[in-house]
Coordinates of C-alpha atoms and ligand atoms in Angstrom, one line a residue:
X12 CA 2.8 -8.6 -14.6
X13 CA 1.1 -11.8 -13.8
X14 CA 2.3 -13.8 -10.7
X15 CA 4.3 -17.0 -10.8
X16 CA 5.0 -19.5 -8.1
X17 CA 5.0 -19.0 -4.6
X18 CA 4.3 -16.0 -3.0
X19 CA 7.1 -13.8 -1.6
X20 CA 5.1 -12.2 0.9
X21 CA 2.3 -14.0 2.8
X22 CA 0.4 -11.6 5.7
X23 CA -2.1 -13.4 8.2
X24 CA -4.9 -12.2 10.3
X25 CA -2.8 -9.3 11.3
X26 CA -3.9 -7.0 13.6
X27 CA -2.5 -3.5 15.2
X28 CA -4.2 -2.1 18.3
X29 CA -2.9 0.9 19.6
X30 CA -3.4 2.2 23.0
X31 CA -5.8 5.5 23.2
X32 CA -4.5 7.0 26.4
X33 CA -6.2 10.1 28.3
X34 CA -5.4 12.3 31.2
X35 CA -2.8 13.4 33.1
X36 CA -1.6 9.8 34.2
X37 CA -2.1 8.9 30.2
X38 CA -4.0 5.8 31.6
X39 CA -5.2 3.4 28.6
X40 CA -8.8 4.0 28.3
X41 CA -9.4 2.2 24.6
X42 CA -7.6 0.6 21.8
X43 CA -7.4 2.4 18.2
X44 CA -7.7 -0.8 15.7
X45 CA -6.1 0.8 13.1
X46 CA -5.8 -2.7 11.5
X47 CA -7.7 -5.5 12.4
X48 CA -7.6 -8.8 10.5
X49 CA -6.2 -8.8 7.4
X50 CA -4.8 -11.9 5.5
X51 CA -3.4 -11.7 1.5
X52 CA -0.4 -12.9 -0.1
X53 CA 1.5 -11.2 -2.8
X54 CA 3.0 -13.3 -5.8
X55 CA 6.4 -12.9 -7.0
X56 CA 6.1 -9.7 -10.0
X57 CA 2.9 -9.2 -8.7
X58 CA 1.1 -5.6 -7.9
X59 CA -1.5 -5.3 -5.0
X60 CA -3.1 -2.2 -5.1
X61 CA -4.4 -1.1 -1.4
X62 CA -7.1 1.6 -1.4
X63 CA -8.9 3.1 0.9
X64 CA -10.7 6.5 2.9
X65 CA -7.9 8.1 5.1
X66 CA -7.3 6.4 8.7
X67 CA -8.7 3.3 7.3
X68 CA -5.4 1.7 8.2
X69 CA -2.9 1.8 4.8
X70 CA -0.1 3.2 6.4
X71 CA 0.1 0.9 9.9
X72 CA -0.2 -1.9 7.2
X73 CA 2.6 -0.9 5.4
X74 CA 4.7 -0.2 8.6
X75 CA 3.8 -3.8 10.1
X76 CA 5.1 -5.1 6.1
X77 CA 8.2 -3.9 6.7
X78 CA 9.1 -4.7 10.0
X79 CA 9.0 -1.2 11.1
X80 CA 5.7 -1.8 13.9
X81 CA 4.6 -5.0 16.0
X82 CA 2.2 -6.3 15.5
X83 CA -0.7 -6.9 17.8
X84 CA -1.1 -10.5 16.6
X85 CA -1.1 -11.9 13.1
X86 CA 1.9 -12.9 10.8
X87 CA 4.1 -11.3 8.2
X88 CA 6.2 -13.4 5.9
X89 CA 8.6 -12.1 3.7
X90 CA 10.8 -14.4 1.3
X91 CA 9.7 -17.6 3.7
X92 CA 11.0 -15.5 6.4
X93 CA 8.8 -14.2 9.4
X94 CA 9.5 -10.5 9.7
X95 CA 7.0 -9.9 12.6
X96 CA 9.0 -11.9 14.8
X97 CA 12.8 -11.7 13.1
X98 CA 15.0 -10.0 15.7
X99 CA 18.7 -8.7 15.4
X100 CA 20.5 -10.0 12.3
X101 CA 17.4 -11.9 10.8
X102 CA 15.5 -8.8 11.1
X103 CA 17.7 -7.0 9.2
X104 CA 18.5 -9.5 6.7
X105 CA 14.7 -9.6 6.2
X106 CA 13.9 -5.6 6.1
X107 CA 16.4 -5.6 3.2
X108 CA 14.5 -7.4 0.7
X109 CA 11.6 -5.3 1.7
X110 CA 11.7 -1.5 0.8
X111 CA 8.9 1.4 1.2
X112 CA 8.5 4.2 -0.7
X113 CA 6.9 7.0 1.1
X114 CA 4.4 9.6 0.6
X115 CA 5.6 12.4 1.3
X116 CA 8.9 13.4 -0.1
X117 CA 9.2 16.5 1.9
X118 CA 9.3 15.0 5.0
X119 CA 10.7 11.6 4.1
X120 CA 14.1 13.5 2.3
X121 CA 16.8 15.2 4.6
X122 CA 17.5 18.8 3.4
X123 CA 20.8 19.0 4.9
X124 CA 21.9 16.0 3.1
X125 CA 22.9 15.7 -1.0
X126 CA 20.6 13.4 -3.0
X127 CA 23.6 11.0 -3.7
X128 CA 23.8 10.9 0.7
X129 CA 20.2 10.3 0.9
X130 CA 20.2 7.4 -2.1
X131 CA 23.1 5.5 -0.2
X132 CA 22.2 6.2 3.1
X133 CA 20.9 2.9 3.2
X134 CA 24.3 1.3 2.8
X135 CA 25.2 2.9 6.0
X136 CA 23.0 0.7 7.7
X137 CA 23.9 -2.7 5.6
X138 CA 27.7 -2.0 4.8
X139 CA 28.1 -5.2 3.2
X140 CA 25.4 -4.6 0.5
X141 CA 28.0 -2.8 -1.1
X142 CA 31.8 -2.4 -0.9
X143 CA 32.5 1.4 0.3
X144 CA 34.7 2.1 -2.9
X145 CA 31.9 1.4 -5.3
X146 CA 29.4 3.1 -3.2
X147 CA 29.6 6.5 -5.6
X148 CA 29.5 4.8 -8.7
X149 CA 27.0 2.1 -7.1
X150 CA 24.6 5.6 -6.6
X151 CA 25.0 6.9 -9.7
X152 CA 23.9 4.0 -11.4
X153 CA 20.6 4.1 -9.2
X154 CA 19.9 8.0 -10.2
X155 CA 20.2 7.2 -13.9
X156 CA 17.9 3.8 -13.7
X157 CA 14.8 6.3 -12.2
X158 CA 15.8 8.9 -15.0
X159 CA 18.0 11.8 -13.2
X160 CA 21.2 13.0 -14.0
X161 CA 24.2 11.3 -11.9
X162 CA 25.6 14.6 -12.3
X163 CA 23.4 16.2 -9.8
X164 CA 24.4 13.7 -7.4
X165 CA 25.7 16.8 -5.3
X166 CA 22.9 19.2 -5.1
X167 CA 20.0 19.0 -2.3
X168 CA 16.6 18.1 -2.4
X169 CA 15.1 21.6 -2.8
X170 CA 16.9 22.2 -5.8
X171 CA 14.4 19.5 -7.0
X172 CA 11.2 19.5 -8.4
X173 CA 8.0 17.1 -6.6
X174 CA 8.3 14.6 -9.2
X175 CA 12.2 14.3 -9.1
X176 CA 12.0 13.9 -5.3
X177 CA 9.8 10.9 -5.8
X178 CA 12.5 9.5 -8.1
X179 CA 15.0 10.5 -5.2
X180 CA 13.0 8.5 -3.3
X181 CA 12.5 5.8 -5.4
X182 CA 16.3 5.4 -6.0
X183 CA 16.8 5.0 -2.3
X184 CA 14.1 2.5 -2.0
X185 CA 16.4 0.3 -4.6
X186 CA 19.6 1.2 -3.3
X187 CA 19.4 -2.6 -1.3
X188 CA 17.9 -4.4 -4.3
X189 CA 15.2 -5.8 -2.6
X190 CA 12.4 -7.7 -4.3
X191 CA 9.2 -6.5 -2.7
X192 CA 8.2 -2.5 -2.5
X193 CA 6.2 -0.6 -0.7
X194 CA 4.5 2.2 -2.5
X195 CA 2.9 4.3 0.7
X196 CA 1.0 6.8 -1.9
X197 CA 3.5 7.3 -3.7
X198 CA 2.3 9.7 -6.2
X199 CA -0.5 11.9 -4.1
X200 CA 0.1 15.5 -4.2
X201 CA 1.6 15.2 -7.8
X202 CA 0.0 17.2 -10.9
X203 CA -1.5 14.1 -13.4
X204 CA 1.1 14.3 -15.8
X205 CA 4.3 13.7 -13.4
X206 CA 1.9 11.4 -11.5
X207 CA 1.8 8.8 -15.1
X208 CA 5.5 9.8 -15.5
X209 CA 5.9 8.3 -11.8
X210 CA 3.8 5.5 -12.1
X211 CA 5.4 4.2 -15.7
X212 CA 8.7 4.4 -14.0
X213 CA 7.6 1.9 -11.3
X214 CA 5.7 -0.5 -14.0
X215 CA 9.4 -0.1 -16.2
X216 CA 11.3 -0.4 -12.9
X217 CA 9.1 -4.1 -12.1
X218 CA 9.7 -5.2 -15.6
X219 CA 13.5 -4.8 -15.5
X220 CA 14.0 -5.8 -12.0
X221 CA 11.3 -8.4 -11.3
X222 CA 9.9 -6.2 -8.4
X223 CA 6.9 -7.0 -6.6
X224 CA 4.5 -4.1 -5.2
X225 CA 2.2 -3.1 -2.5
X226 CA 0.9 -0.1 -4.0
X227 CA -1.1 2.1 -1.5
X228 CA -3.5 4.7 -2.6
X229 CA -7.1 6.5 -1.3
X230 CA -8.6 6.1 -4.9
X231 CA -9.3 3.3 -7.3
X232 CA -8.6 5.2 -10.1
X233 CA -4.6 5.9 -9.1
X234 CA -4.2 2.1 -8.9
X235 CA -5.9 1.1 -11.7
X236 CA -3.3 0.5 -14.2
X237 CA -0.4 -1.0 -11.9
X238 CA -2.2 -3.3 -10.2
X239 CA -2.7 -7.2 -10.7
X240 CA -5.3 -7.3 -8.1
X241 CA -6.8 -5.0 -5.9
X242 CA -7.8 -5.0 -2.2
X243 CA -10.1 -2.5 -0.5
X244 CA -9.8 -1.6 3.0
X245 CA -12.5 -0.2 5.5
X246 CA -11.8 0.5 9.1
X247 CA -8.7 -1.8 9.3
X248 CA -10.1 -4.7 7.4
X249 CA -10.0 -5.9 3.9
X250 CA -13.8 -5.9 2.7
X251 CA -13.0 -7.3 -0.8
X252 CA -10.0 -8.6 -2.8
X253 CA -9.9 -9.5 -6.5
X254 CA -8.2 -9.4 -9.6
X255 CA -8.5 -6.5 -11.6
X256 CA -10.9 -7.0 -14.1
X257 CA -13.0 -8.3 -10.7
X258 CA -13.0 -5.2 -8.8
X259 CA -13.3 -3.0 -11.8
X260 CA -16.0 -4.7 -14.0
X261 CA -17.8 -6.3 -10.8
X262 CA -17.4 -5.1 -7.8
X263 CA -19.0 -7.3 -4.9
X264 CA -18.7 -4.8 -2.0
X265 CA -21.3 -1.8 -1.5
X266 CA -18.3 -0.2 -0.2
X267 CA -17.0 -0.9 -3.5
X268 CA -19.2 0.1 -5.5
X269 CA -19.4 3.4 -3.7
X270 CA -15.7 4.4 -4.4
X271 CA -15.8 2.9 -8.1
X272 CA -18.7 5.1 -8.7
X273 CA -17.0 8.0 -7.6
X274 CA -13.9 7.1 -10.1
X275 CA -14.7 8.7 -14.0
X276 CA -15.5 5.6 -16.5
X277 CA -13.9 6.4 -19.7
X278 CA -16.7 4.2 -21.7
X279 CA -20.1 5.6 -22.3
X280 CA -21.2 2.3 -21.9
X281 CA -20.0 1.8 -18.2
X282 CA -21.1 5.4 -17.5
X283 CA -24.9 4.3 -18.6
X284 CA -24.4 1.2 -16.3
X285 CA -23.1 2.7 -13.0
X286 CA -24.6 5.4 -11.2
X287 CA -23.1 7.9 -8.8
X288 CA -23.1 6.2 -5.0
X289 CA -22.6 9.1 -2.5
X290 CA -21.6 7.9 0.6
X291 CA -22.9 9.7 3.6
X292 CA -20.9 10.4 6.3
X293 CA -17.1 9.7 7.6
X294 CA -15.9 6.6 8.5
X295 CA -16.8 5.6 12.0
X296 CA -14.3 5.8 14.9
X297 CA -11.8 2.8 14.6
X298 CA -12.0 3.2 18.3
X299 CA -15.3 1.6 18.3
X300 CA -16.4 0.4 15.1
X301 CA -20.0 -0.6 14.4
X302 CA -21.2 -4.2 15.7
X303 CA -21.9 -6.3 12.4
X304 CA -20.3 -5.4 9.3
X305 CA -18.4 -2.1 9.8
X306 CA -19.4 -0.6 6.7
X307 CA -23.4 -0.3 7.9
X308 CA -23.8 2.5 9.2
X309 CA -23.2 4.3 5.8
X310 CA -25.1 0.8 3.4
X311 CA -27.7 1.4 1.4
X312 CA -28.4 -2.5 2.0
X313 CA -27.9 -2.9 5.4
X314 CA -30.9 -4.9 7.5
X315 CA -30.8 -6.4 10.7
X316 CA -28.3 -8.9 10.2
X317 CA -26.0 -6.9 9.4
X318 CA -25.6 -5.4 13.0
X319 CA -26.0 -8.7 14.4
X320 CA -23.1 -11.1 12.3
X321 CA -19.8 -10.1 10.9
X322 CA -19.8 -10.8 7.2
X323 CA -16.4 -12.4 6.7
X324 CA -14.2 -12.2 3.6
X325 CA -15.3 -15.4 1.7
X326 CA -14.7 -16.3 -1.9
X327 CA -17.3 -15.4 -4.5
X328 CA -15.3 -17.1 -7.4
X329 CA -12.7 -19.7 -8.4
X330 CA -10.5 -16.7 -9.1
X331 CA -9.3 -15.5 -6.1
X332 CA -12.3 -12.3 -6.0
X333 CA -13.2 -12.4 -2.3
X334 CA -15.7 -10.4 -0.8
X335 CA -17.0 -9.5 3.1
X336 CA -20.5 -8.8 2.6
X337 CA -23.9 -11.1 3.5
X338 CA -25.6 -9.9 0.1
X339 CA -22.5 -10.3 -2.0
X340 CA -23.8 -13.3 -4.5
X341 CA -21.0 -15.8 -5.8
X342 CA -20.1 -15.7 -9.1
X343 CA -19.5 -18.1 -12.0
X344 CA -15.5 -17.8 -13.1
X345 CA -15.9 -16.7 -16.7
X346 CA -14.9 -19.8 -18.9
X347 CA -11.5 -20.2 -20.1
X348 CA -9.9 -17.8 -22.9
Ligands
ATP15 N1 1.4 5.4 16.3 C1 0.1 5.5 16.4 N2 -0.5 5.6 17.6 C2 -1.8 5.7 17.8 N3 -2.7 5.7 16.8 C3 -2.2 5.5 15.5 C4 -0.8 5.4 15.3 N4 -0.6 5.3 13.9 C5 -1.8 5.3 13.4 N5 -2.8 5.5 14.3 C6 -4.2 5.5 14.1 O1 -4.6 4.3 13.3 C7 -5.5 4.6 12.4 C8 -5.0 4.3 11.0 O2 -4.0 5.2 10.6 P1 -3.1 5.1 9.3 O3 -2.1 6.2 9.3 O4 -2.7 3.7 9.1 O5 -4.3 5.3 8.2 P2 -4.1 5.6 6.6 O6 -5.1 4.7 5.9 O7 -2.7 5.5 6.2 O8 -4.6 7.1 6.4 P3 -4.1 8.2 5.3 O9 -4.9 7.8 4.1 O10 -4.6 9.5 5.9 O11 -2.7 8.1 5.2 C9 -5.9 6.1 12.5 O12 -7.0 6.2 13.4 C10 -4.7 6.7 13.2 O13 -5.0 7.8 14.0
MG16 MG1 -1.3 6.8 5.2

């Protein structure tokens, strides 16, 4: 779904240190920058897609969306409302229009309680979201909109298959009606058929309620068909942001380039084009990150500058396609359809 208007959440230069500690007296002897810089807004029935290598910082970013971490510095707003520094009340009345959905079912989803507990938990918290009489009903309604039976309102989450706990969890995450959600991975670990079950419920789910997403995954390929526009993360920073057809069809970033290439093309025309970019090595240590542009010690076209300057995000076209690389050219926006 295309944005409209203003966005409903705006994120700005945020950053997350956390303190590596060592020893016996835990002394703070480093900082993990587990996110370090990162500015984007989301539009109102828009979908972000957020990919990235593992520890590249996804999951601290999603934590500080919500309201859940401090942040180190930077700004979160959410509805024209500044989560990152809402206490009390506000905080609350913020984090409800704001709702994540996790990656891991198993751990995210109390055995000891029934799925229609777990789905209106969240009413426990804010118990003036919904009357208490209408709670029951209120909870069925939410198990039927992600496709299970109300009926099984009473039986646990291991009676459950994978795919059903995600629409457990899903349910919860509407329970408060909020407008923006968090997808943390929300469909790793799934078999590909229950995964495009999963992921047309959330595209149905954004149609019929106007949702807006921030929808985290490792690969380009999982995103793909949600997303709006995509942004691609290395070692806590954005490296390039664009619209889909942008990312997909001409990607600016070597880092990129690199996971795209990884990612099957169904056209034999694209799979003449690109060739298969193997990327050597893991990410460096967010502990102490290469000088320069973060991403050169695994660049094919890394020179001298690149250990010297910081290539920040800048705009390569009138479209919103941003990328953070010295080499990246600019491109022309195509015309107008
Ligand atoms: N509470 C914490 N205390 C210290 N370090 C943390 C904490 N949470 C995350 N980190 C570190 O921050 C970095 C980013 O972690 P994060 O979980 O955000 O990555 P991720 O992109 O979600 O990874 P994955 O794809 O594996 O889920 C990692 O180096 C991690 O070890
Ligand atoms: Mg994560």
């Amino acid at each position: 779904m295309a944005a409209t208007g203003e966005p409903i959440l705006r994120v700005r230069d945020l950053v997350k240190h956390f303190p590596l500690r060592h020893g016996p007296l835990r002394a703070q002897v480093g900082l993990i920058k587990a996110v370090d810089g990162v500015s984007f807004d989301l539009g109102r029935g828009e979908t972000l897609g957020v990919v990235g290598e593992s520890g590249c910082g996804k999951s601290t970013l999603a934590r500080l969306l919500l309201g859940l971490e401090r942040p180190t510095s930077g700004s979160v707003t959410v509805g024209g409302g500044e989560i990152t520094r809402a206490r009390g009340g506000e905080l609350k009345r913020l984090r409800r229009n704001i709702q994540m959905i996790m990656q891991d079912p198993y751990a995210s989803l109390n055995p000891r309680m029934t799925v229609g507990d777990i789905v209106g938990e969240p009413y426990e918290i804010h118990r003036d979201a919904v009357p208490k009489g209408d709670r029951r009903r209120r909870v069925r309604e939410l198990l039927e909109i992600v496709g299970l039976n109300p009926d099984h309102a009473d039986r646990y989450p291991h009676q459950f298959s994978g795919g059903q706990r995600r629409r457990v969890g899903i349910a919860r995450g509407l329970a408060l009606q909020p407008e923006i959600i968090v997808c943390d991975e929300p469909v790793s670990s799934l078999d590909v058929s229950i995964r495009a079950q999963i992921v047309n419920l959330l595209g149905r789910l954004q149609d019929e309620l106007g949702l807006s997403y921030v929808f985290i995954a490792h690969d380009l390929s999982v995103v793909r068909h949600i997303s709006d526009r995509v942004g691609v993360m290395y070692l806590g920073k954005l490296v390039e942001l664009g619209g889909d057809g942008e990312i997909y069809g001409h990607p600016a970033h070597p880092y990129t380039q690199a996971l795209l290439s990884a990612v099957p093309v169904p056209d034999p025309e694209g799979r003449e084009r690109r060739r298969r970019i193997i990327l050597q090595g893991d990410p460096p240590s967010p502990i102490t990150p290469p000088s320069g542009c973060r991403f050169r010690t695994r660049c094919w076209k890394a020179r001298d500058v690149c250990a010297e300057r910081e290539p920040p995000l800048r705009a390569l076209s009138g479209t919103g396609h941003a990328g953070a690389c010295h080499f990246a050219e600019p491109r022309e926006a195509p015309p107008p359809a």
